């Protein structure tokens, strides 16, 4: 056993049959088929609020599943810490967007409810109860589990009362040279009102005694931590205990020497706090003439939105905490006392600083299909469609295709959508190169990709300077589709190539998120991609799209039709089976369609990573529906819809989730896998997720999730199985 590679896939589940992904057993057809026509079920009111989970509370359930990974010793230790920090980041965004939205709705007196019927105030109260418990659990896991385990591995976080004399001397010198010159204490008096503090910034409230140089009596002061300084510093190696890497927090340094910022006065107490603000950006399409300019203004406003959550050190006196709540117009329920740093997400820095491979997931090399090894990518794609499954297979072919297109004198035009791409993007470099070489380059950039707006504004300027045509999509609809279209002259004809994907054109997230990429020269698909681009760049009535499904026009309607088609087959005594894999399921009409399919006898397997408002396992409504969530090393991001269709199965990949915003307020594409081998391969991938018993969580009728346990069976991890099947064996 000593020679077993860490995190190696279970031998019993992978040996032999999984050497080639095409050899995976296709379990999908083992479900017994119906032999009699189904009786029409008794009429059920599918609008009954009792049939729906609240989306915000479901979102919290997802964060619970992420936090639980920090306790799972199947993950390497530093990756367990990573999950804890991801939970912290997720909760930040949850408050910035979801809680902020509820508070805004209540302030407007808007009692609009979702399908679950809960009033906004009731939802907010339930969120507060759950969130306080989760935050307490997060710090308990950090302090009682992870920090002791890290210490045992030689990674130590030194508290002030643990500093050696030499460490204290270094800390004092660091404070004098690096912190003192840039920190700005702000005394609170009639001429110094409470400062505006940046969203999620680290600050300290200081209680003072004595008089200052101007004779002002001490009271309170605010210390904003310098944003230019890291929140975590590694101590010099010679000051660390042997075989240890040791860190100190910026907050510890400020606490230790706060009195030096107020000479002649006595610091009675210094307590860290952090304010989370409303970070949602709203741009009224009827009042905006220049979207880019409007967003630049909104980006500045985002830093100072209304307060939604106050985090303070657990030892902060109530009188000071209450003072802060009043300053930010918050209630007692908005206060979170924490036993540790208030800005845990900044601990992510340690993951890049520590060189301890044994404490991380084992590295792997993404695979590349043989057809793409060497030679022109255009020639390879012209022969047949190529499907890539990231991150198990490399994202590099998409980048290389664009680089080849930029250099190829026969390429005439390139069109691409960009949603989240990254500030340093090889994709954008290739588009800039193509435009500078005189090719017709058109880029549809969605400026309103949340928290990526600043990067996208910068990318837009760079592309425009290179000569590309930059379009900001449709004002009332976010362009969320992932499409690339290339026109190339081959002999006397123009040949079209396309890429369609479920994820973003982002090389870094392509190593962390599971997504599908289809490279194709199929004339039907390429013609449809071309029409969608024309729709985005021009004006006129919706054009006929023959093969793709297209939101906000045909996607929702066709999904309802395909779900109902399975139901009709089941009512006639035929087999009906649906597999849906996506990030969220919240759209009421699609949920009702799945309920009707279940009532008709259709087996519905739903793989929903995050929010799910559908209740499975309800007698007479959803007893044929199973909902599972896969939480593991990679973020499950693929959107795949499979319909049995009397054995003439259809498998679709999409940029869209089963959410109202995707169906009605975004430009999305959904593409069929026309190549039968590729469709079969994706069905096998789906089946692998359905037999996962290591990282799979089953949704219960009461809204809780139960993690699957292999028990006496062979352990099967879907992600490890596909990593073993697709990634390079080299």
XYZ file of C-alpha atoms in Angstrom:
730
model
C 0.000 0.000 0.000
C 2.990 2.325 0.494
C 3.389 2.624 -3.276
C -0.180 3.710 -3.982
C -0.277 7.184 -5.510
C -2.189 9.735 -3.364
C -5.740 10.200 -4.612
C -5.353 7.377 -7.106
C -8.676 6.127 -8.520
C -10.032 3.006 -6.857
C -8.572 0.057 -8.704
C -11.667 -2.109 -8.465
C -13.829 0.476 -10.196
C -11.381 1.406 -12.947
C -9.277 -1.574 -13.860
C -9.633 -2.870 -17.367
C -12.947 -1.456 -18.498
C -11.892 2.159 -17.978
C -8.647 2.075 -19.910
C -10.635 3.545 -22.743
C -13.632 5.799 -22.119
C -15.545 4.070 -24.920
C -15.383 0.858 -22.883
C -17.365 2.360 -20.013
C -20.520 0.319 -19.368
C -23.625 2.042 -20.673
C -25.998 1.541 -17.748
C -28.611 3.901 -19.068
C -30.624 1.170 -20.798
C -30.818 -1.125 -17.778
C -33.823 0.671 -16.341
C -36.878 -1.566 -16.773
C -39.199 -0.383 -19.504
C -42.928 0.092 -19.005
C -45.245 -2.579 -20.348
C -48.592 -0.915 -19.803
C -50.021 2.479 -20.488
C -49.949 4.675 -17.405
C -53.200 5.736 -15.813
C -53.735 9.469 -15.787
C -52.778 10.626 -12.274
C -55.214 12.488 -10.106
C -55.099 16.206 -10.804
C -52.426 17.855 -8.657
C -51.987 21.579 -8.220
C -48.414 21.964 -9.414
C -48.473 25.634 -8.405
C -48.730 24.643 -4.746
C -45.892 26.494 -2.914
C -45.297 23.338 -0.860
C -43.808 21.741 -3.982
C -40.924 24.220 -4.222
C -37.800 25.005 -2.251
C -36.777 28.624 -1.780
C -33.885 29.445 -4.087
C -31.917 31.500 -1.528
C -32.168 28.776 1.101
C -31.222 26.202 -1.533
C -28.193 28.350 -2.334
C -27.181 28.139 1.334
C -27.495 24.352 1.148
C -24.931 24.385 -1.661
C -22.554 26.401 0.519
C -23.030 23.830 3.287
C -21.888 21.102 0.902
C -18.800 23.139 0.024
C -17.975 23.713 3.696
C -18.337 20.006 4.453
C -15.455 19.305 2.055
C -13.145 20.961 4.582
C -13.856 18.020 6.905
C -13.408 15.307 4.279
C -9.982 13.716 4.679
C -10.319 12.244 1.184
C -9.071 15.681 0.087
C -5.430 16.668 0.744
C -5.013 19.024 3.681
C -4.371 22.287 1.838
C -7.265 21.556 -0.492
C -9.474 21.125 2.580
C -8.370 24.614 3.609
C -9.140 25.769 0.063
C -12.742 24.526 0.369
C -13.138 26.431 3.637
C -11.906 29.605 1.934
C -14.141 29.026 -1.095
C -17.055 28.767 1.325
C -16.020 32.133 2.776
C -15.851 33.689 -0.704
C -19.212 32.158 -1.641
C -20.810 33.597 1.489
C -19.382 37.035 0.690
C -21.050 36.964 -2.710
C -24.246 35.528 -1.229
C -24.544 38.553 1.055
C -23.419 41.039 -1.604
C -26.033 39.870 -4.105
C -28.744 37.618 -2.652
C -29.138 39.123 0.840
C -28.677 42.610 -0.561
C -31.447 41.939 -3.081
C -33.839 40.766 -0.373
C -33.081 43.811 1.778
C -33.681 46.106 -1.182
C -36.963 44.342 -1.954
C -38.119 44.772 1.657
C -37.091 48.449 1.660
C -39.282 49.012 -1.400
C -42.212 47.288 0.295
C -42.215 44.655 -2.441
C -43.755 41.411 -1.172
C -43.334 39.527 -4.445
C -42.621 35.874 -3.755
C -41.098 33.039 -5.705
C -42.793 29.737 -6.477
C -42.244 28.696 -2.837
C -44.509 31.506 -1.600
C -42.200 32.721 1.185
C -42.275 36.459 1.899
C -38.913 38.275 1.671
C -38.840 39.047 5.418
C -39.411 35.386 6.281
C -36.657 34.284 3.895
C -34.252 36.855 5.337
C -34.968 35.633 8.865
C -34.311 32.003 7.872
C -31.095 33.034 6.104
C -29.897 34.852 9.221
C -30.430 31.813 11.439
C -28.702 29.458 9.012
C -25.850 31.838 8.146
C -24.952 32.503 11.797
C -24.715 28.754 12.403
C -22.637 28.240 9.259
C -20.163 31.011 10.072
C -19.705 29.655 13.606
C -19.120 26.191 12.140
C -16.632 27.575 9.627
C -14.418 29.079 12.339
C -14.794 25.987 14.504
C -13.504 23.850 11.609
C -10.637 26.281 11.047
C -9.575 26.555 14.699
C -10.263 23.031 15.946
C -9.472 20.965 12.852
C -7.447 22.599 10.091
C -5.014 24.816 12.002
C -3.880 21.965 14.314
C -3.500 19.652 11.294
C -1.499 22.304 9.421
C 0.668 22.833 12.484
C 1.354 19.106 12.573
C 2.567 19.404 8.978
C 4.942 22.273 9.796
C 2.688 25.131 8.689
C 2.014 27.452 11.596
C 0.091 30.697 12.044
C 1.701 32.589 14.924
C -0.615 34.529 17.222
C 0.740 37.609 19.024
C 0.976 35.826 22.344
C 3.052 33.074 20.700
C 5.771 35.318 19.213
C 9.331 34.662 20.322
C 11.526 37.622 21.279
C 13.205 37.515 17.849
C 9.879 37.328 16.061
C 8.560 40.262 18.088
C 11.615 42.296 17.138
C 11.060 41.484 13.441
C 7.342 42.291 13.720
C 8.076 45.671 15.300
C 10.586 46.537 12.581
C 8.132 45.450 9.868
C 5.425 47.601 11.431
C 7.696 50.645 11.546
C 8.986 50.270 7.987
C 6.002 48.865 6.061
C 2.791 49.669 7.950
C 3.372 52.940 9.792
C 4.172 54.964 6.624
C 0.956 53.959 4.827
C -1.690 53.557 7.546
C -4.033 56.477 8.262
C -5.777 56.479 11.655
C -9.017 58.462 11.650
C -10.154 59.946 14.951
C -13.902 60.292 15.360
C -15.119 63.733 16.449
C -17.379 66.460 14.975
C -14.693 67.460 12.458
C -13.830 63.857 11.601
C -17.079 62.044 10.802
C -17.211 58.295 10.394
C -15.333 57.472 7.167
C -16.748 55.712 4.112
C -15.177 52.270 4.148
C -14.638 50.146 1.068
C -16.709 46.980 0.662
C -15.143 43.982 2.470
C -12.065 45.965 3.549
C -10.270 45.121 6.803
C -10.693 47.811 9.445
C -10.196 48.291 13.177
C -12.207 50.248 15.705
C -9.961 51.601 18.461
C -11.024 52.735 21.927
C -8.764 55.514 23.289
C -8.080 57.257 26.591
C -6.214 60.542 27.144
C -5.741 63.731 25.134
C -4.054 64.273 21.786
C -1.719 67.065 20.643
C -4.663 69.430 20.116
C -6.143 68.761 23.517
C -8.966 66.608 22.192
C -10.190 63.998 24.644
C -9.830 60.396 23.563
C -12.786 58.444 22.340
C -12.785 56.277 19.252
C -10.793 56.001 16.048
C -10.977 53.911 12.893
C -7.935 52.226 11.385
C -8.438 51.101 7.762
C -5.833 48.416 7.022
C -3.664 49.459 4.054
C -5.041 47.708 0.976
C -1.554 47.655 -0.576
C -0.278 45.226 2.069
C -0.827 41.456 2.097
C -3.025 40.128 4.899
C -0.600 37.297 5.609
C 3.188 37.532 5.893
C 5.718 34.687 6.012
C 8.244 35.056 8.799
C 11.920 34.898 7.752
C 13.088 31.278 7.752
C 15.752 31.923 10.371
C 13.050 33.075 12.822
C 10.931 29.950 12.394
C 11.093 26.785 14.416
C 13.120 24.096 12.674
C 11.216 22.378 9.839
C 8.371 24.930 10.143
C 7.047 27.605 7.808
C 5.415 30.274 9.933
C 3.051 33.152 9.135
C 1.686 36.198 10.907
C -1.464 38.104 10.063
C -1.435 41.800 9.209
C -4.227 42.162 11.759
C -1.892 40.777 14.468
C 0.787 43.347 13.609
C -1.703 46.225 13.763
C -3.171 44.941 17.024
C 0.292 44.588 18.561
C 1.468 48.119 17.814
C -1.745 50.149 17.518
C -0.675 52.285 20.490
C 2.219 53.701 18.420
C -0.319 55.270 16.064
C -1.727 57.357 18.927
C 1.319 58.794 20.792
C 0.610 60.002 24.300
C -2.731 58.227 24.440
C -3.711 54.867 25.820
C -5.306 52.238 23.569
C -7.991 50.529 25.629
C -8.976 48.137 22.862
C -8.454 47.457 19.169
C -10.938 45.234 17.336
C -11.080 44.151 13.716
C -14.259 44.455 11.679
C -15.397 44.185 8.083
C -18.491 45.535 6.344
C -20.069 43.698 3.413
C -21.992 45.993 1.088
C -24.572 45.596 -1.663
C -22.437 44.875 -4.747
C -25.190 44.271 -7.295
C -25.016 46.599 -10.262
C -28.142 47.857 -11.979
C -28.103 49.683 -15.285
C -31.463 50.902 -16.582
C -31.520 50.241 -20.353
C -33.980 53.094 -20.843
C -31.640 55.628 -19.261
C -28.283 54.588 -20.712
C -26.849 55.853 -23.962
C -23.325 54.468 -23.423
C -23.159 51.156 -21.545
C -19.378 51.245 -21.024
C -19.487 54.722 -19.435
C -22.462 53.767 -17.266
C -20.674 50.656 -15.985
C -17.532 52.608 -15.119
C -19.670 54.786 -12.867
C -21.404 51.757 -11.335
C -18.070 50.092 -10.584
C -17.104 53.023 -8.372
C -20.512 52.979 -6.662
C -20.231 49.226 -5.960
C -17.449 49.833 -3.444
C -19.799 51.939 -1.326
C -23.209 50.275 -1.620
C -25.522 49.982 1.380
C -24.327 47.718 4.187
C -25.733 44.198 4.459
C -23.458 42.402 6.981
C -21.054 43.419 9.743
C -18.346 41.013 10.920
C -16.494 41.844 14.144
C -13.953 40.099 16.350
C -15.633 37.905 18.923
C -14.083 39.938 21.785
C -15.380 43.301 20.532
C -17.431 44.976 23.322
C -21.145 45.176 22.620
C -21.118 48.968 22.944
C -18.637 49.236 20.038
C -20.430 46.624 17.930
C -23.724 48.468 18.452
C -22.027 51.730 17.502
C -20.855 50.198 14.223
C -24.295 48.764 13.493
C -25.811 52.233 13.861
C -23.197 53.757 11.557
C -24.053 51.251 8.831
C -27.841 51.288 9.446
C -27.873 47.583 10.270
C -29.836 45.467 12.724
C -28.611 43.068 15.416
C -29.274 40.091 13.094
C -26.749 41.548 10.632
C -23.904 41.217 13.158
C -21.529 38.223 12.906
C -18.950 37.674 15.645
C -16.005 35.602 14.390
C -13.239 33.714 16.152
C -10.406 34.560 13.803
C -9.571 36.845 10.879
C -12.667 38.602 9.496
C -11.338 38.345 5.945
C -10.641 34.632 5.627
C -10.662 34.652 1.824
C -7.325 36.467 1.853
C -5.793 33.261 3.269
C -5.881 31.959 -0.317
C -2.399 33.465 -0.625
C -0.945 30.571 1.351
C -2.029 28.087 -1.350
C 0.347 29.738 -3.800
C 3.124 30.249 -1.280
C 3.547 26.736 0.098
C 5.696 24.283 -1.873
C 4.374 21.055 -0.406
C 3.028 18.901 -3.269
C 1.971 16.133 -0.883
C -0.561 18.503 0.720
C -2.312 19.243 -2.593
C -4.157 17.212 -5.205
C -1.738 15.295 -7.373
C -0.972 17.163 -10.612
C -2.106 15.824 -13.960
C -1.604 16.633 -17.623
C -4.861 17.227 -19.510
C -5.289 14.863 -22.418
C -5.415 15.841 -26.079
C -7.308 13.713 -28.638
C -5.042 11.958 -31.141
C -6.758 13.803 -33.982
C -5.369 17.102 -32.648
C -1.785 15.960 -32.175
C 0.270 17.712 -34.839
C -0.762 19.305 -38.122
C -3.411 21.887 -38.848
C -6.364 22.049 -36.482
C -8.529 23.148 -39.401
C -7.759 19.887 -41.232
C -8.562 17.846 -38.120
C -11.880 19.595 -37.457
C -12.842 19.445 -41.156
C -12.736 15.642 -40.985
C -15.131 15.239 -38.047
C -16.467 16.932 -34.934
C -14.148 16.915 -31.919
C -15.426 17.074 -28.354
C -13.228 18.062 -25.433
C -14.113 17.518 -21.780
C -12.263 20.062 -19.649
C -10.286 19.967 -17.417
C -9.632 16.267 -18.047
C -8.836 17.252 -21.629
C -6.878 20.313 -22.555
C -8.275 23.765 -23.311
C -5.140 24.473 -25.367
C -6.664 23.342 -28.731
C -9.173 26.224 -28.585
C -6.348 28.685 -27.941
C -4.249 27.089 -30.691
C -7.141 27.213 -33.174
C -7.381 30.966 -32.663
C -3.623 31.425 -32.943
C -3.611 29.398 -36.161
C -6.534 31.448 -37.480
C -4.695 34.691 -36.684
C -1.636 33.552 -38.691
C -3.437 31.801 -41.542
C -3.688 34.060 -44.646
C -6.732 32.072 -45.789
C -8.773 33.026 -42.695
C -10.944 35.996 -43.565
C -13.087 36.585 -40.491
C -13.329 35.638 -36.818
C -16.310 36.246 -34.558
C -16.368 35.414 -30.870
C -18.340 35.979 -27.680
C -16.469 36.767 -24.466
C -18.142 36.591 -21.051
C -15.433 35.742 -18.498
C -12.009 35.603 -20.108
C -9.426 36.846 -17.618
C -7.239 39.933 -17.665
C -4.261 38.067 -19.153
C -5.818 36.018 -21.914
C -4.154 34.157 -24.769
C -7.585 34.169 -26.450
C -7.590 37.967 -26.511
C -3.939 38.011 -27.621
C -4.879 35.894 -30.642
C -7.842 38.135 -31.495
C -5.622 41.226 -31.250
C -3.058 39.515 -33.490
C -5.745 38.612 -36.027
C -7.132 42.152 -36.108
C -3.666 43.659 -36.497
C -3.133 41.354 -39.503
C -6.161 42.852 -41.220
C -8.688 40.086 -40.604
C -12.309 40.949 -39.903
C -12.547 40.407 -36.152
C -15.847 40.937 -34.357
C -16.059 40.367 -30.621
C -19.250 40.421 -28.571
C -18.105 41.287 -25.041
C -20.595 41.044 -22.210
C -19.563 43.940 -20.009
C -22.042 42.985 -17.282
C -20.432 39.652 -16.306
C -20.680 40.074 -12.524
C -17.354 40.983 -10.845
C -15.568 40.815 -14.226
C -16.861 44.162 -15.502
C -13.561 46.027 -15.023
C -11.542 43.331 -16.842
C -14.046 43.268 -19.695
C -13.944 47.049 -20.103
C -10.160 46.809 -20.353
C -10.358 43.957 -22.875
C -12.838 45.916 -24.983
C -10.489 48.909 -25.161
C -7.549 46.722 -26.101
C -9.447 44.988 -28.913
C -10.762 48.265 -30.277
C -7.262 49.723 -30.350
C -6.154 46.710 -32.418
C -8.890 47.343 -34.979
C -11.455 44.740 -33.914
C -15.158 45.520 -34.006
C -16.386 45.342 -30.404
C -20.065 44.937 -29.608
C -21.577 44.974 -26.140
C -24.407 42.604 -26.985
C -28.066 43.426 -26.448
C -28.860 45.978 -23.768
C -31.711 44.083 -22.082
C -30.104 40.619 -22.469
C -26.731 39.436 -21.236
C -24.802 37.579 -23.932
C -23.935 34.361 -22.117
C -23.536 32.079 -25.162
C -20.047 30.630 -25.745
C -19.419 30.755 -29.502
C -16.551 31.139 -31.926
C -17.005 31.376 -35.714
C -14.171 31.335 -38.261
C -14.516 31.848 -42.028
C -11.687 30.405 -44.114
C -11.121 30.352 -47.847
C -10.375 26.822 -49.078
C -9.871 26.685 -52.828
C -12.820 28.410 -54.491
C -15.123 28.008 -51.499
C -15.548 29.549 -48.065
C -15.459 26.982 -45.268
C -16.948 27.710 -41.853
C -15.636 26.463 -38.494
C -17.153 26.900 -35.070
C -16.559 26.272 -31.425
C -19.487 25.890 -29.037
C -19.032 25.399 -25.318
C -20.689 25.118 -21.952
C -18.003 27.225 -20.241
C -16.068 30.448 -20.644
C -13.045 31.243 -22.779
C -10.867 31.339 -19.682
C -7.703 29.218 -19.621
C -7.387 29.270 -15.819
C -10.938 28.198 -14.989
C -10.723 25.574 -17.762
C -8.290 23.785 -15.400
C -10.764 23.936 -12.506
C -14.264 23.721 -14.038
C -15.756 20.781 -15.888
C -17.037 21.894 -19.293
C -17.569 20.574 -22.812
C -16.112 22.126 -25.964
C -17.297 21.152 -29.436
C -15.091 21.944 -32.427
C -17.042 21.525 -35.632
C -17.174 22.275 -39.332
C -20.734 20.937 -39.611
C -22.444 23.243 -42.138
C -25.757 23.304 -40.239
C -24.221 24.190 -36.897
C -21.842 26.733 -38.409
C -24.662 28.393 -40.347
C -26.684 28.734 -37.153
C -23.721 30.193 -35.249
C -23.287 32.702 -38.079
C -26.971 33.699 -37.836
C -26.773 34.194 -34.083
C -23.778 36.490 -34.520
C -25.665 38.469 -37.156
C -28.550 38.816 -34.724
C -26.213 40.121 -32.035
C -24.429 42.632 -34.239
C -27.311 43.829 -36.386
C -30.994 44.602 -36.006
C -34.180 43.056 -37.352
C -36.580 40.258 -36.491
C -35.365 36.959 -35.033
C -33.771 34.829 -37.733
C -34.653 31.184 -38.250
C -32.166 28.977 -36.425
C -32.426 25.433 -37.736
C -30.236 23.229 -35.536
C -29.267 25.170 -32.439
C -31.680 26.072 -29.673
C -31.449 29.731 -28.873
C -32.528 31.781 -25.828
C -34.508 33.910 -25.402
C -36.354 32.582 -28.480
C -36.591 28.793 -28.800
C -34.671 27.164 -25.954
C -37.321 27.235 -23.230
C -40.139 26.157 -25.533
C -38.188 23.250 -27.021
C -37.042 21.994 -23.620
C -40.666 21.919 -22.486
C -41.573 20.025 -25.672
C -38.814 17.443 -25.215
C -39.764 16.855 -21.574
C -43.422 16.459 -22.576
C -42.417 14.094 -25.387
C -40.870 11.747 -22.804
C -44.037 12.031 -20.733
C -46.220 11.119 -23.713
C -44.113 8.044 -24.389
C -44.437 6.956 -20.750
C -48.225 7.434 -20.810
C -48.334 5.003 -23.724
C -46.420 2.408 -21.726
C -43.075 3.155 -23.368
C -39.847 3.896 -21.565
C -39.155 7.503 -20.686
C -35.853 8.736 -19.283
C -34.422 12.233 -18.843
C -30.999 13.213 -17.527
C -30.413 16.899 -16.847
C -27.036 18.159 -15.656
C -26.655 21.847 -14.901
C -25.641 24.305 -12.209
C -29.081 25.429 -11.040
C -32.735 24.412 -11.472
C -35.121 27.209 -10.470
C -37.392 27.991 -13.463
C -40.987 27.127 -12.411
C -42.363 26.022 -15.813
C -39.493 23.616 -16.377
C -39.943 22.242 -12.853
C -43.658 21.719 -13.475
C -42.859 19.958 -16.752
C -40.521 17.596 -14.894
C -43.222 16.978 -12.263
C -45.685 16.050 -15.025
C -43.108 13.762 -16.608
C -42.546 12.041 -13.265
C -46.297 11.604 -12.812
C -46.424 9.970 -16.244
C -43.714 7.489 -15.202
C -40.600 9.087 -16.722
C -37.402 8.354 -14.808
C -35.763 11.753 -14.216
C -32.145 11.878 -13.077
C -31.109 15.429 -12.272
C -27.487 16.333 -11.536
C -27.757 19.873 -10.132
C -24.624 21.276 -8.533
C -26.137 24.321 -6.810
C -29.635 25.710 -6.349
C -32.560 23.369 -6.880
C -36.142 24.514 -6.216
C -37.659 21.164 -7.278
C -38.644 18.766 -4.485
C -37.893 15.120 -5.314
C -39.559 12.070 -3.826
C -43.055 13.512 -3.279
C -45.724 10.830 -3.664
C -47.910 11.375 -6.697
C -45.707 14.191 -7.983
C -41.981 13.508 -8.045
C -41.329 9.976 -6.798
C -39.599 9.244 -10.139
C -37.214 12.189 -9.788
C -33.774 11.895 -8.196
C -31.601 14.960 -7.604
C -27.913 14.707 -6.839
C -25.134 17.257 -6.457
C -21.499 16.440 -7.201
C -18.982 18.374 -5.101
C -15.337 17.509 -5.601
C -11.940 18.598 -6.806
C -13.394 20.323 -9.870
C -16.361 22.668 -10.052
C -19.074 20.877 -12.009
C -20.070 23.371 -14.706
C -21.251 21.294 -17.672
C -24.825 21.754 -18.865
C -26.059 18.603 -20.603
C -29.634 17.542 -21.422
C -30.308 13.933 -22.445
C -33.659 12.556 -23.643
C -34.226 8.836 -24.286
C -36.778 9.479 -27.090
C -37.789 5.836 -27.642
C -34.173 4.790 -28.164
C -33.464 7.556 -30.709
C -31.788 9.510 -27.965
C -30.907 13.194 -28.150
C -28.058 14.723 -26.198
C -27.629 18.487 -25.998
C -24.945 20.687 -24.453
C -25.676 24.261 -23.493
C -24.409 27.502 -22.038
C -27.717 27.817 -20.149
C -28.928 26.606 -16.779
C -32.562 25.804 -15.987
C -33.144 29.317 -14.631
C -35.481 32.115 -15.648
C -32.591 34.487 -16.335
C -31.004 32.010 -18.771
C -34.248 31.233 -20.567
C -35.704 34.738 -20.871
C -33.064 37.388 -20.107
C -29.881 36.097 -21.710
C -28.614 35.154 -25.133
C -27.805 31.437 -24.856
C -27.115 28.552 -27.190
C -27.874 24.857 -26.834
C -26.264 22.543 -29.363
C -27.000 18.906 -30.240
C -24.270 16.293 -30.411
C -24.922 15.081 -33.947
C -22.030 12.624 -33.993
C -23.377 9.405 -32.416
C -20.001 8.431 -30.951
C -19.704 11.779 -29.181
C -23.281 11.565 -27.927
C -22.679 8.057 -26.578
C -19.510 9.228 -24.861
C -21.365 12.055 -23.098
C -24.140 9.673 -22.030
C -21.482 7.466 -20.468
C -20.083 10.498 -18.649
C -23.556 11.219 -17.288
C -23.937 7.605 -16.191
C -20.644 7.829 -14.338
C -22.002 10.770 -12.351
C -25.134 8.759 -11.559
C -23.141 5.929 -9.963
C -20.779 8.201 -8.017
C -20.821 7.165 -4.358
C -17.932 9.301 -3.081
C -18.686 12.915 -4.006
C -22.409 12.670 -4.646
C -25.035 14.265 -2.388
C -28.697 13.241 -2.737
C -31.402 15.872 -2.210
C -34.054 14.784 0.286
C -37.737 15.845 0.240
C -37.100 18.088 3.278
C -34.416 20.102 1.462
C -31.389 18.575 3.136
C -28.690 16.694 1.245
C -27.327 13.292 2.251
C -23.829 12.397 1.144
C -23.513 9.038 -0.581
C -21.346 6.444 1.137
C -19.797 3.492 -0.708
C -20.425 1.292 2.306
C -19.381 -2.204 1.273
C -19.426 -1.355 -2.451
C -16.468 -0.346 -4.562
C -15.894 3.429 -4.217
C -16.599 5.301 -7.448
C -15.656 8.945 -7.900
C -16.943 10.329 -11.191
C -14.237 12.984 -11.375
C -11.444 10.524 -10.618
C -12.883 8.088 -13.147
C -12.891 10.679 -15.919
C -9.511 11.996 -14.910
C -8.189 8.459 -15.290
C -10.014 7.956 -18.595
C -9.288 11.251 -20.359
C -6.138 12.812 -18.916
C -2.759 12.116 -20.432
C -1.162 8.910 -19.194
C 2.263 10.449 -19.743
